[in-house]
Each structure stands twice: as structure tokens, then as C-alpha cells.
Short mmCIF file of C-alpha atoms and ligand atoms in Angstrom, two decimals:
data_model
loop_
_atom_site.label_atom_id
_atom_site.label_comp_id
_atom_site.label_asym_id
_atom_site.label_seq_id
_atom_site.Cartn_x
_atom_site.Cartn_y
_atom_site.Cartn_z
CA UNK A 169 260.53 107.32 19.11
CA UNK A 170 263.97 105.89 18.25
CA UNK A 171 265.74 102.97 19.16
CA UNK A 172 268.20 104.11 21.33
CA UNK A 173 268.00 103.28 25.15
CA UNK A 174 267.97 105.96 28.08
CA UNK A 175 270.82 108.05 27.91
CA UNK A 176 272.03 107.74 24.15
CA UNK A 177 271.72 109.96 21.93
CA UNK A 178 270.49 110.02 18.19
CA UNK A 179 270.23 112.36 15.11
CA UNK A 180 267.01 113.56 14.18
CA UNK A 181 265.35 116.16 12.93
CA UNK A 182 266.51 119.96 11.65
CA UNK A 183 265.94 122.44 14.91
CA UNK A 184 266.72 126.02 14.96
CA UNK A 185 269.08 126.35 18.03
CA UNK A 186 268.62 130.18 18.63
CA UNK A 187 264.84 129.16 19.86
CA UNK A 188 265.62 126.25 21.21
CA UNK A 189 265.27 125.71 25.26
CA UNK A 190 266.22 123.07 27.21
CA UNK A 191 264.02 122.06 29.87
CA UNK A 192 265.84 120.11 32.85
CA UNK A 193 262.52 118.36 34.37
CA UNK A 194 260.41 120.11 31.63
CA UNK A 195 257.74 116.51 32.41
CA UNK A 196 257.28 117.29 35.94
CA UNK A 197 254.18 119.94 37.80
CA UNK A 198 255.59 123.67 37.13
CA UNK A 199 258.33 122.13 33.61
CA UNK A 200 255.20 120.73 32.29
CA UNK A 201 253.38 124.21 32.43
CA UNK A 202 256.40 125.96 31.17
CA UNK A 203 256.83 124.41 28.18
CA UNK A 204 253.27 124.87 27.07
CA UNK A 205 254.01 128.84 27.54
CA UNK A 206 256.93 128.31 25.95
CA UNK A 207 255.50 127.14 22.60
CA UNK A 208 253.11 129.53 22.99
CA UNK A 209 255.71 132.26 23.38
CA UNK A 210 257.58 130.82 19.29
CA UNK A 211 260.52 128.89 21.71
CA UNK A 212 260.97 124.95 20.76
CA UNK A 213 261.29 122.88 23.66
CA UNK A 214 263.82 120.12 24.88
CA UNK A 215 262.65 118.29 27.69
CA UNK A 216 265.45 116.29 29.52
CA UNK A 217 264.01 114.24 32.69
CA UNK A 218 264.57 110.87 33.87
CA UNK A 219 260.68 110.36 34.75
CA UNK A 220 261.77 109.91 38.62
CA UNK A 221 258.86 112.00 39.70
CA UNK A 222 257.33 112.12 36.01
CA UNK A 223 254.98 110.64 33.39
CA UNK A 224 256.29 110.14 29.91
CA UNK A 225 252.26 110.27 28.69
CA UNK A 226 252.97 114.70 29.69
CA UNK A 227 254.39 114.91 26.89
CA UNK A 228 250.87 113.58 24.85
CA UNK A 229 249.14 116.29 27.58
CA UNK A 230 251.73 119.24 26.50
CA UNK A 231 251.25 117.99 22.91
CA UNK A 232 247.50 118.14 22.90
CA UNK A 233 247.15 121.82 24.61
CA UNK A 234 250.02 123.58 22.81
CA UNK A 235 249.69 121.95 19.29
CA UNK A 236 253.22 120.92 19.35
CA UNK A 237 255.05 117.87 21.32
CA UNK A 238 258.37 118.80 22.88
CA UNK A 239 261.58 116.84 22.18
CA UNK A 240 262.72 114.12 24.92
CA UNK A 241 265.71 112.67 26.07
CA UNK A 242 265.04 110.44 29.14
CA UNK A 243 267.88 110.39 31.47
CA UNK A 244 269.86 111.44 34.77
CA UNK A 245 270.91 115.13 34.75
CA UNK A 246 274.01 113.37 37.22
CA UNK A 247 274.72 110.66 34.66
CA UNK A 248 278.58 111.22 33.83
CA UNK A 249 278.75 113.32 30.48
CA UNK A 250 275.42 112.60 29.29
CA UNK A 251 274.19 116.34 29.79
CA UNK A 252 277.72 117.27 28.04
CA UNK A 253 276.27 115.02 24.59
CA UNK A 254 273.13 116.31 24.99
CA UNK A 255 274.12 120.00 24.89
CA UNK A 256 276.46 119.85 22.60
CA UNK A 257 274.02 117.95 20.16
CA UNK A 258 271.37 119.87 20.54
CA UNK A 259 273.06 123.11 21.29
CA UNK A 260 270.38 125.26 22.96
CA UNK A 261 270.12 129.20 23.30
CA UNK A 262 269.55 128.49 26.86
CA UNK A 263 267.95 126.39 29.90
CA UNK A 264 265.65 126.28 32.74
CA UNK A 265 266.22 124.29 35.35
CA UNK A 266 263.34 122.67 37.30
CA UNK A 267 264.90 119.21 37.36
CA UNK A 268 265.56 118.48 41.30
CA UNK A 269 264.01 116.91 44.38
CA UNK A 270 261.31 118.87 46.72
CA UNK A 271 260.28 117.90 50.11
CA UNK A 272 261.58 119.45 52.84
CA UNK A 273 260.79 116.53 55.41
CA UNK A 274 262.58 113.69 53.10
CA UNK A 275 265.77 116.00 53.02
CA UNK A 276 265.91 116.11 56.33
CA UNK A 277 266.22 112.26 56.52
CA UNK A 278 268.29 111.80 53.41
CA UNK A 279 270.01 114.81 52.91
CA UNK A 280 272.98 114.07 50.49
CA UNK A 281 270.98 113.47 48.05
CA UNK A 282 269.20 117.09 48.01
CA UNK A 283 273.26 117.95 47.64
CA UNK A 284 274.01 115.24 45.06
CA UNK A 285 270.90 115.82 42.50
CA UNK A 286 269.99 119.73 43.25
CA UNK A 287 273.38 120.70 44.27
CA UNK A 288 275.77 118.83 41.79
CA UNK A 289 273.23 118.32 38.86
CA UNK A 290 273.04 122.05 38.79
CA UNK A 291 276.24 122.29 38.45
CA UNK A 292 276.88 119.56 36.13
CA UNK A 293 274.07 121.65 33.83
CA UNK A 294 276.15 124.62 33.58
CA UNK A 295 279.18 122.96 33.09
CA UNK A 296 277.79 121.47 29.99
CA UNK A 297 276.53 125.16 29.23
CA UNK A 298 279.91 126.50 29.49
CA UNK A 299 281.58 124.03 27.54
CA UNK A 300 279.57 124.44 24.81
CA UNK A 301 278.93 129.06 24.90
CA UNK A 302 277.81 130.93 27.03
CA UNK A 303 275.75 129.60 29.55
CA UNK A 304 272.12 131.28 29.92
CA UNK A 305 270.06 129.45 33.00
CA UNK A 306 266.24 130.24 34.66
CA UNK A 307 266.55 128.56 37.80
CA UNK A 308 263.79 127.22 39.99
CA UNK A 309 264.71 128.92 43.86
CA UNK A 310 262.17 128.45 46.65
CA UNK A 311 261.33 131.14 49.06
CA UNK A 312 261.89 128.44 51.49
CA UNK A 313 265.60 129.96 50.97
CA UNK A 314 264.15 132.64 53.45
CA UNK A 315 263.41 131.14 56.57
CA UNK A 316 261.78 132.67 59.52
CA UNK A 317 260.89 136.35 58.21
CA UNK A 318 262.21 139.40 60.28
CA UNK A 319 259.60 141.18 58.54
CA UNK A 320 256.74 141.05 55.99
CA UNK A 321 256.37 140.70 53.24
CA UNK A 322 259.52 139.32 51.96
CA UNK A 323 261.81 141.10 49.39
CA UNK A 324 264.83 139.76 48.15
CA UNK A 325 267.39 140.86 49.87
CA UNK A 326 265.98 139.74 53.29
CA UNK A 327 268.99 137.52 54.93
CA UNK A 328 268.44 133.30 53.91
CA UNK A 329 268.18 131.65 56.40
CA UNK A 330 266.87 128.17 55.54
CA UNK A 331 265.95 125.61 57.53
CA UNK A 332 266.26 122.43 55.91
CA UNK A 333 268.84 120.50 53.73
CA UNK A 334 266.39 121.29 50.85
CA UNK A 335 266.32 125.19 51.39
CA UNK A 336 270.25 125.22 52.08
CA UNK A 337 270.76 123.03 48.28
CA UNK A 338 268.75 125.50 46.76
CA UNK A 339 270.58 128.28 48.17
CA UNK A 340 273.57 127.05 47.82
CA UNK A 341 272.96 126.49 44.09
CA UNK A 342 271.97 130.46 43.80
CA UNK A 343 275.15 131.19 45.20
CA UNK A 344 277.30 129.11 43.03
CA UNK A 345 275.18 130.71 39.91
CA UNK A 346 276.31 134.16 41.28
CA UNK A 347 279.86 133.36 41.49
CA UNK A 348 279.68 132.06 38.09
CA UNK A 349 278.43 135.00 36.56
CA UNK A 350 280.72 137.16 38.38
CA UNK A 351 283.65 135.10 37.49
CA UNK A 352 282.00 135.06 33.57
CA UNK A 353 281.13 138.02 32.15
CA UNK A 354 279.39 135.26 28.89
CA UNK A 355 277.24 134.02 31.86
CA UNK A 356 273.19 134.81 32.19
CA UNK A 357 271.34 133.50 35.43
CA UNK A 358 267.72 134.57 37.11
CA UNK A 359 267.20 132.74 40.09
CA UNK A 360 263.38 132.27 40.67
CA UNK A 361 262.13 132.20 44.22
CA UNK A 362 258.49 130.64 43.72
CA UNK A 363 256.61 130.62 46.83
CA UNK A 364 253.61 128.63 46.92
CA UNK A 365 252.63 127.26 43.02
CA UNK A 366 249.45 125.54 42.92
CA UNK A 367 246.87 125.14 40.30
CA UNK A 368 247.07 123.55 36.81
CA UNK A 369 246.21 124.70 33.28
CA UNK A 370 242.71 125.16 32.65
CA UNK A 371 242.19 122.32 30.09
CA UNK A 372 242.88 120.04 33.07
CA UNK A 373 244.92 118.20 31.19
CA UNK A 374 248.33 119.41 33.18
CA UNK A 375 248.61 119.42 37.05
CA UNK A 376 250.54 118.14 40.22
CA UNK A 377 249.82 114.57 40.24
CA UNK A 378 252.32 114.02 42.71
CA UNK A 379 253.35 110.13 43.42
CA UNK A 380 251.89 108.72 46.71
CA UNK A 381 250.66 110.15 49.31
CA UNK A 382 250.57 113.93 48.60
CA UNK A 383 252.58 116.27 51.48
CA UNK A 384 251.45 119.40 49.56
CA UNK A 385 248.35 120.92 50.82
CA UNK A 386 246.61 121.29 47.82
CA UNK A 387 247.21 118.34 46.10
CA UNK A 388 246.02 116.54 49.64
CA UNK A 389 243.07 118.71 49.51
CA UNK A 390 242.47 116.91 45.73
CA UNK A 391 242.41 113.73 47.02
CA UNK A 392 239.91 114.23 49.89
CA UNK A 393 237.93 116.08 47.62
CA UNK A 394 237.82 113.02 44.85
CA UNK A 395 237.22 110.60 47.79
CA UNK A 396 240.76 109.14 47.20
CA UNK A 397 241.79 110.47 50.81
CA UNK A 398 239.59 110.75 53.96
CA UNK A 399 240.08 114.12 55.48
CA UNK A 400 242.28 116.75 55.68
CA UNK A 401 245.15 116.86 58.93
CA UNK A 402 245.31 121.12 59.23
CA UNK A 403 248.85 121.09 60.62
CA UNK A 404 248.47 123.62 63.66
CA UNK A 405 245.86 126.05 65.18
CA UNK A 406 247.54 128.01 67.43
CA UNK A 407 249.82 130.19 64.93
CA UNK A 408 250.41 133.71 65.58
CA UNK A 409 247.69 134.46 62.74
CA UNK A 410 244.43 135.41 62.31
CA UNK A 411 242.72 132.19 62.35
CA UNK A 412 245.70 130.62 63.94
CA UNK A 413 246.81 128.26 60.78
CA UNK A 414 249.67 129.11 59.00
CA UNK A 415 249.51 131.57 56.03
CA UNK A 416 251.20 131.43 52.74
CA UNK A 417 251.23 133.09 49.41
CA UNK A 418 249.61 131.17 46.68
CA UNK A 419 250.81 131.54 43.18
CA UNK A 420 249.24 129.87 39.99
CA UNK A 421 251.15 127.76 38.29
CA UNK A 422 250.53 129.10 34.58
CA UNK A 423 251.36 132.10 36.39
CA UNK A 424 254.59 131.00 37.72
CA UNK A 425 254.87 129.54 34.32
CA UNK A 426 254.26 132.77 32.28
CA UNK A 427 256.96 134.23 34.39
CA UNK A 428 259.66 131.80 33.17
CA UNK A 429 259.48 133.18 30.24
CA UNK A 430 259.48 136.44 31.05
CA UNK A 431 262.60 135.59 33.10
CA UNK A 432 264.16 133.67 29.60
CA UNK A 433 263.99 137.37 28.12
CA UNK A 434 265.93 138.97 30.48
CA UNK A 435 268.50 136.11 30.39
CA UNK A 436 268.82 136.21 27.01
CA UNK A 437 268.97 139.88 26.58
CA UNK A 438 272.18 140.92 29.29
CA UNK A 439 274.50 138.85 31.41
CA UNK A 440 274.42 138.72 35.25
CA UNK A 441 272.89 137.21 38.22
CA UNK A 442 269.48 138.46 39.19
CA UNK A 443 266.85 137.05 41.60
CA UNK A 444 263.38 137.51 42.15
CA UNK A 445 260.25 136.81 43.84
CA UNK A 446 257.65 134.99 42.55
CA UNK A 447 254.17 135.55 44.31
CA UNK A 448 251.29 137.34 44.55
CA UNK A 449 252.17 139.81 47.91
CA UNK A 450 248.89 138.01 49.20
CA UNK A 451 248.77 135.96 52.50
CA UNK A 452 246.13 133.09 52.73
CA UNK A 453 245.96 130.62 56.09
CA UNK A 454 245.06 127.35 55.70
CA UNK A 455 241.58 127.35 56.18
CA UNK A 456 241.29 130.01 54.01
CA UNK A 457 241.91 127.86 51.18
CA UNK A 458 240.40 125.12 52.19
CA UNK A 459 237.56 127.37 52.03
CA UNK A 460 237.94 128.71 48.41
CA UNK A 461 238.53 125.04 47.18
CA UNK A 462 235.07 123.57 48.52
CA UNK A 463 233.68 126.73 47.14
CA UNK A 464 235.61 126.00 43.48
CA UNK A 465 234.74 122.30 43.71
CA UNK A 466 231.27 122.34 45.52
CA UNK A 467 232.88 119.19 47.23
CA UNK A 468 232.70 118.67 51.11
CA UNK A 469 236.21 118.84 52.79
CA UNK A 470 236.52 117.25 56.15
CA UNK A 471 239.41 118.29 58.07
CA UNK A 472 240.48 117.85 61.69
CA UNK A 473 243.20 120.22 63.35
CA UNK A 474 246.28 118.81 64.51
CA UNK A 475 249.80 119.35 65.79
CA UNK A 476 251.70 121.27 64.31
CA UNK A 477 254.28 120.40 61.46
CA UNK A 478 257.65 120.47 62.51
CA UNK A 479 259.70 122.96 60.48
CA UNK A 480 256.74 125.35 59.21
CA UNK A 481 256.39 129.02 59.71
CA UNK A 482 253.76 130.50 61.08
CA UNK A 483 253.41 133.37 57.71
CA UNK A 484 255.23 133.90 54.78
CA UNK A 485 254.32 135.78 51.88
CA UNK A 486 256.19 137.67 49.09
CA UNK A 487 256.76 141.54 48.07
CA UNK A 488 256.76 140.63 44.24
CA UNK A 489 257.78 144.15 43.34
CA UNK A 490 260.85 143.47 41.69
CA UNK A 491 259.50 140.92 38.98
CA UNK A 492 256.94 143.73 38.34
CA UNK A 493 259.64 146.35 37.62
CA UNK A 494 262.23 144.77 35.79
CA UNK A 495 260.37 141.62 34.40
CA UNK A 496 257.09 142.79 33.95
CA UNK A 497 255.73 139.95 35.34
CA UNK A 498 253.20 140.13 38.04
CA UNK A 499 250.62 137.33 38.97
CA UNK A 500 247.12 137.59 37.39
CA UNK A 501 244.73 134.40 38.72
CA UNK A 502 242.74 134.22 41.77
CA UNK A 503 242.72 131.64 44.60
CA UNK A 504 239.10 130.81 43.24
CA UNK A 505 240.62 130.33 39.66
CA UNK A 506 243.52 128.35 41.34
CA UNK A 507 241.02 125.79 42.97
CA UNK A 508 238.98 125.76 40.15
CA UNK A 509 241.67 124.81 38.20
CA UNK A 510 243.63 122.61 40.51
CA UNK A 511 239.93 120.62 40.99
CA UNK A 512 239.59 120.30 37.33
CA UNK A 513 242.90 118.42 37.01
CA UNK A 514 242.27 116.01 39.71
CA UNK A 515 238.45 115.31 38.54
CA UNK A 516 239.21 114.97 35.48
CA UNK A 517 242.93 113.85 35.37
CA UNK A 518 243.90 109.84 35.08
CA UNK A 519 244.98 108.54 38.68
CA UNK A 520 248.50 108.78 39.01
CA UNK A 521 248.87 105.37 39.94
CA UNK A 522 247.30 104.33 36.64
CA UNK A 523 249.75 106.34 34.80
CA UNK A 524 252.77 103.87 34.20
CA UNK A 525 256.21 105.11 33.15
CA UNK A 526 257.83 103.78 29.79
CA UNK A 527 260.76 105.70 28.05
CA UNK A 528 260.02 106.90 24.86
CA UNK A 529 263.19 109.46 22.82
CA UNK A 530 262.56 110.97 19.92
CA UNK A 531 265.63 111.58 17.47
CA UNK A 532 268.19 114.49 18.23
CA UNK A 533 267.86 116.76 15.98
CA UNK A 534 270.77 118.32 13.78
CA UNK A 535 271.43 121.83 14.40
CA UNK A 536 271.35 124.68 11.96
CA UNK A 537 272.86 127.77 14.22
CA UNK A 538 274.23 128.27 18.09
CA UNK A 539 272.41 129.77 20.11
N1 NAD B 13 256.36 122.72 43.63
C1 NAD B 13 256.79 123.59 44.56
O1 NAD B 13 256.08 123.91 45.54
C2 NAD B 13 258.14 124.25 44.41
C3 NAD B 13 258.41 125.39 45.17
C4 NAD B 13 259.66 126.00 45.03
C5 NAD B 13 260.62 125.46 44.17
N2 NAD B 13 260.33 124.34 43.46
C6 NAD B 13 261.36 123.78 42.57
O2 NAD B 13 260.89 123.79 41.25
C7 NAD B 13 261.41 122.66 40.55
C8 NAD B 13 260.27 121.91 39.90
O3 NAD B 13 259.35 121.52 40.90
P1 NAD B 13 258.04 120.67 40.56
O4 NAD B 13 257.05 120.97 41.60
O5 NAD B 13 257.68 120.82 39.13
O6 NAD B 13 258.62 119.21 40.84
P2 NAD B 13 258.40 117.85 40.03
O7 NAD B 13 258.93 116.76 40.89
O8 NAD B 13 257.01 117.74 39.54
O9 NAD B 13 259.37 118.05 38.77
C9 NAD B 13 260.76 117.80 38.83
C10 NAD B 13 261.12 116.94 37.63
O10 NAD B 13 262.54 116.68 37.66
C11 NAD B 13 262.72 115.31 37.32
N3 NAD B 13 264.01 114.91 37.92
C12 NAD B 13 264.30 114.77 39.24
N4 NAD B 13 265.57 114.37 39.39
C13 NAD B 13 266.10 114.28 38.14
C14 NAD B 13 267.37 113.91 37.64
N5 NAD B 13 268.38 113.54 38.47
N6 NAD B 13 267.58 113.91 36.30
C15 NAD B 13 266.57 114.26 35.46
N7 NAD B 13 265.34 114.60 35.87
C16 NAD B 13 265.11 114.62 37.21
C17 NAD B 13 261.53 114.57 37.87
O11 NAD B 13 261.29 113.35 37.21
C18 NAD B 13 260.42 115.58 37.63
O12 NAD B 13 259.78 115.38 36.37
C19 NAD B 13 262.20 121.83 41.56
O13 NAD B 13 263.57 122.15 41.41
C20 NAD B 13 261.68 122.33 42.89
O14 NAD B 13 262.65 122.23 43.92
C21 NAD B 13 259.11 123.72 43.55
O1 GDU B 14 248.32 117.93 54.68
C1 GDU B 14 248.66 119.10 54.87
C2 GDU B 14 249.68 119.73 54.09
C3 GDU B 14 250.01 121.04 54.40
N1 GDU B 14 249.39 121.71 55.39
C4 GDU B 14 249.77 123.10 55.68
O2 GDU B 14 249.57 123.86 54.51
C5 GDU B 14 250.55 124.91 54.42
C6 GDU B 14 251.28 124.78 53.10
O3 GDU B 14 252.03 123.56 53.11
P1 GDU B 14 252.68 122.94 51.81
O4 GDU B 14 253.35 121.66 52.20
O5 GDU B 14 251.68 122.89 50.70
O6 GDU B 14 253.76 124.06 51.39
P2 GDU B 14 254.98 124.64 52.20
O7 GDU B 14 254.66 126.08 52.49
O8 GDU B 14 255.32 123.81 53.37
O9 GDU B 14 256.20 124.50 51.19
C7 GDU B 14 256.11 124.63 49.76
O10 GDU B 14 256.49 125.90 49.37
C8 GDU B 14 257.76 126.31 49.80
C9 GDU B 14 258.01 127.68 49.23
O11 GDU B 14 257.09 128.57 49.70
C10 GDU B 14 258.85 125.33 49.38
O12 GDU B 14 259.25 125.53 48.06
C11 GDU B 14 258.44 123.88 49.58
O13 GDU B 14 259.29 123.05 48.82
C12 GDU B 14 257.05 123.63 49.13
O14 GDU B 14 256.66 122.32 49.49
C13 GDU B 14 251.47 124.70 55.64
O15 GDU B 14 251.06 125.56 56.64
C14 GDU B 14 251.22 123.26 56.07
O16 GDU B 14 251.39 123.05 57.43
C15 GDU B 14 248.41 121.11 56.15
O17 GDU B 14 247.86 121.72 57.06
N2 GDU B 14 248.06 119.82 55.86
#
């Protein structure tokens, strides 16, 4: 740790820049999981985040699975010039960019700032990029860029059609990283469209620990499983589906995680704009997994049907045949490994609300070649 406050930044130690990732929210559910593939894969990691959604005791988790403790810089990706210093300090072969905000119902009330931190901090990121070589970005899409399907499953050249502030920033970001790359022949992007990422890494020691009161299914499902939450509100009955709740496509998160850096490869191998899917191609309802998780956790889940949520569709799932092809990347876990997994975290994890924030920076280090 140095003794520089949030949002400086010091020398430190000697860091090879050709291996060296930055990692815009790299302390946050899916960041935290990347990073430990990352090191796994020979990369170094850079974590930026400003521990808005975030514990700084990840980095101790990430430390203690992979062997190795990312670098930190605590602060705002929209703080004026601060992602400018950091880059050009630290100067990294390339970025991924999970840093943003990710509920669909608070963007609906409070929509400029989906614009202001997914929208603008995105661009802010490869602005510092650009001014520094060429810029080389994975970026974290939703397939809630979709909308309602015309047909199943979804590839990625189905028309977007979101429906909420949230889906139209992240959309909106994809197609300012596709005019950038056309305008830049330097530039790399792949755009990731995750659909649903849930899970956590098997040691238990990484998960979503999400702040409050979750609005995720699964991390609800936690909570009423470690008696934290009472029972389970299914959000609908009466979908068009075969049990009548709504179906998604579940993706583990190491999965999701393993194919970040399968995406770095192709970004750092040719230049262009390329998205893909991110799922498994398999649809699961509701009860479904509410199913496999008392069946993972041997717990009891109580749950009670209500209305519906506004803003969900009924069915959604992905055609991941494109990250198979060019990639190589296809998912490999289970929903029972997911739950599994997902229960291990919460069952073993420390309580969010026990986990208190405090910045900690270690010292920038001093580059040897650009990436
Ligand atoms: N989890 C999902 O279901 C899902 C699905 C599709 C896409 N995504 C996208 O993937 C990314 C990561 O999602 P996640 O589930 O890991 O979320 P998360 O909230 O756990 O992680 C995001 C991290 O970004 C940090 N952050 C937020 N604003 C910041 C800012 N202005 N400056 C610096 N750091 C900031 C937060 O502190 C947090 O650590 C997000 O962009 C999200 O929109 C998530
Ligand atoms: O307490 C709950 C929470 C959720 N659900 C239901 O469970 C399903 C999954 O809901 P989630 O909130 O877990 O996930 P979403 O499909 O709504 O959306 C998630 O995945 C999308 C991509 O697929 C977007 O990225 C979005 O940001 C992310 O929250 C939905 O049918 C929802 O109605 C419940 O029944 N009860």
C-alpha cells in the first residue's frame, strides 16, 4: 500500500507492459473471476475500480486462489484525466472493461447515469487507450441489447432492440466501439454479450455478493437458502413457456471468465470490431433452477408465484456458435455445478454487509516496454 490518496498515482514496481491488462472493475462479480483466469493464463493484472459496488478485501480472495495479488488503483473511471495518468503510467497491452452499473429497473428511474458512467466512462477508457497506442478493449455487452426475440435462439446479428436505459447504454457503447475501429485501423474491440452469468469459483472464495437486497435471481435464491431472506417472489406464471416462468440461459461465471481471455487473444492478435455471444444455447425457466439449486444445496427453498416483472421476457437464450468458431470458446459447467458453486460462495462467503470498504493502492509500477 502507498501513501497516496484515491486517484493519485505513484511509482512502484518493474512490470512488463506487453502482459499487462487493465481491468476496469476487475474487484467486482464477473472482473473478479477474470483476473484469476488471467493470471492463470501468464497476463499481470491492473485492477482499476472505485469499490462503488466492490470490496477492496477481493483482492486478498484473487490473491489467495491465483497465487498472485493484482495491482490497484482505486478511483472513478469518469474522474477528469485520471484514466489518462493511469494509462500512460502503467501503459497496458490492453483492457477489459467490466467497470459500469447493472440493473435494469434503477436505470429506468435514474437513467443519465447508465449514460454518464457506462456510456461516457467507456469512452473516456478508450480515449486514454488512444492517446497512449493503439487501443485493444474486451467489452462487457449484455444480451439484454436484444430485446424481445423474433426468433430463437439468438445469434448476433438479430436486430437490438433494448428495452431499458441500461440495454440502450450498452448498445450504444458497442456502437461507438465499432465506429472507432472503423475510423482506426490501430483499433481492437470484442464486444461480449453475456447472457445470464451466475456461479462463482469453486474455492468459494469469489462470487456475487451483491450489496442489499439482491434483484438477481440467483443471488436471491442464496439468501433464502442461508436463511438471510424468507422466500423466493417467482416473478410470473403465466409465460408462454413450458412451466409458464420465464426461461433464460445460464452461463458460469469462470466460464464467462475463461472466455475473456479467449476474447483478449483475438484482440490482441488483428484489429476490428467483433461481437459475440456468450451462453450456453440452453434455456432454463425459473423453477427449473430453483430446482437444481435445492438439489446442489440440499436447502429448502420456499417460493410463492407472483406478478409478473415489468420489463422481462418471457424466453431468451443464446446460439453461442460464433464464440465456438472463431474463439474457441464454448461453455463447459452444468447448472448443477453452477448451484453448487454459487451455494458454496454464499455458505461459506463473509456477509457482505460485514465486508467494509477501505482504499488500499499499491505503487505504480515503472514500465519496461509498450504494449
Ligand atoms: N452480472 C450480469 O448479469 C451482467 C450481465 C451482462 C453484462 N454485465 C456487465 O458486466 C460488467 C460487470 O458486471 P458485474 O456483474 O461484475 O458487476 P459488478 O457491479 O459486480 O462489477 C462492476 C464493478 O465496476 C465498479 N465500478 C462501477 N462504476 C465505476 C466507476 N465509475 N469507476 C470505477 N469502477 C466502477 C464497481 O465498483 C464494481 O466493482 C458490467 O459492465 C455489467 O453491465 C453484467
Ligand atoms: O427475485 C427474483 C429475481 C428474478 N426472478 C426471475 O428470474 C429470471 C432471471 O432474472 P435476473 O434478474 O436474474 O436476470 P435477467 O434475465 O432479468 O437479467 C440479467 O441478465 C441480462 C442478460 O441476459 C442482463 O444483463 C441483466 O443486466 C441481468 O440482470 C427472470 O425471469 C426474473 O423474472 C424472479 O422470479 N425472482
Amino acid at each position: 500500500m502507498n501513501a497516496v490518496g484515491p486517484g493519485a498515482v505513484a511509482p512502484g514496481p518493474v512490470v512488463d507492459a506487453s502482459r499487462l491488462i487493465l481491468v476496469t472493475g476487475g474487484t467486482g462479480y464477473i472482473g473478479s473471476h477474470t483476473c484469476v483466469c488471467l493470471q492463470q493464463a501468464g497476463f499481470r493484472v491492473l485492477v482499476v475500480d472505485d469499490l462503488s459496488n466492490s470490496n477492496v478485501a477481493v483482492l486478498d480472495a484473487i490473491e489467495s486462489v491465483s497465487g498472485e495479488r493484482p495491482l490497484f488503483e482505486q478511483g472513478d473511471i469518469l474522474a477528469p484525466g485520471w484514466l489518462d495518468a493511469i494509462v500512460a503510467r502503467y501503459r497496458p497491452a490492453a483492457a477489459i472493461h467490466f467497470a459500469g452499473v447493472k440493473s435494469v429497473g434503477e436505470s429506468s428511474r435514474d437513467p443519465l447515469r447508465y449514460y454518464a458512467i457506462n456510456v461516457a466512462g467507456s469512452i473516456a477508457l478508450v480515449q486514454a487507450l488512444a492517446r497512449q497506442g493503439d487501443p485493444r478493449v474486451v467489452f462487457s455487452s449484455s444480451a439484454t441489447v436484444y430485446g424481445e426475440p423474433d426468433s430463437l435462439p439468438l445469434r448476433e446479428d438479430h436486430p437490438l432492440r433494448p428495452e431499458s436505459a441500461y440495454g440502450r447504454s450498452k448498445m450504444m457503447v458497442e456502437l461507438m466501439l465499432a465506429d472507432v475501429c472503423a475510423s482506426d485501423g490501430r483499433a481492437s474491440v470484442v464486444s461480449l454479450r453475456y447472457f445470464n452469468p451466475i456461479g462463482a469459483h469453486g474455492s468459494g472464495q469469489l462470487g456475487d455478493s451483491p450489496l442489499g437486497e439482491p434483484e438477481n435471481l440467483v443471488p436471491y435464491l442464496g439468501r433464502v437458502a442461508n436463511g438471510t431472506l424468507k422466500r423466493l417472489r417467482v416473478f410470473g406464471g403465466d409465460y408462454p413457456t413450458p412451466d409458464g416462468t420465464c426461461v433464460r440461459d445460464y452461463v458460469h461465471v469462470v466460464d464467462l471468465a475463461e472466455a475473456h481471455v479467449a476474447a483478449l487473444d483475438c484482440v490482441l492478435s488483428a484489429p476490428g470490431h467483433r461481437v459475440f455471444n456468450i451462453g450456453t444455447g440452453v434455456g432454463t425457466s425459473v423453477l427449473d433452477l430453483v430446482g437444481a439449486y435445492a438439489a446442489a444445496s440440499g436447502c429448502e427453498l420456499p417460493y410463492t408465484i407472483v406478478e409478473r416483472r415489468p420489463g422481462d421476457v418471457a424466453c431468451f437464450y443464446a446460439d453461442p456458435q460464433a464464440a465456438r468458431d472463431t474463439l474457441q470458446w464454448h461453455a463447459k459447467r452444468g447448472l448443477g455445478e453452477m448451484c453448487a458453486d454459487a451455494y458454496r460462495h454464499v455458505a461459506d462467503g463473509v456477509a457482505p454487509e460485514l465486508m467494509l470498504a477501505a482504499p488500499t493502492h499499491v505503487p505504480a509500477p515503472q514500465v519496461t516496454a509498450a504494449g
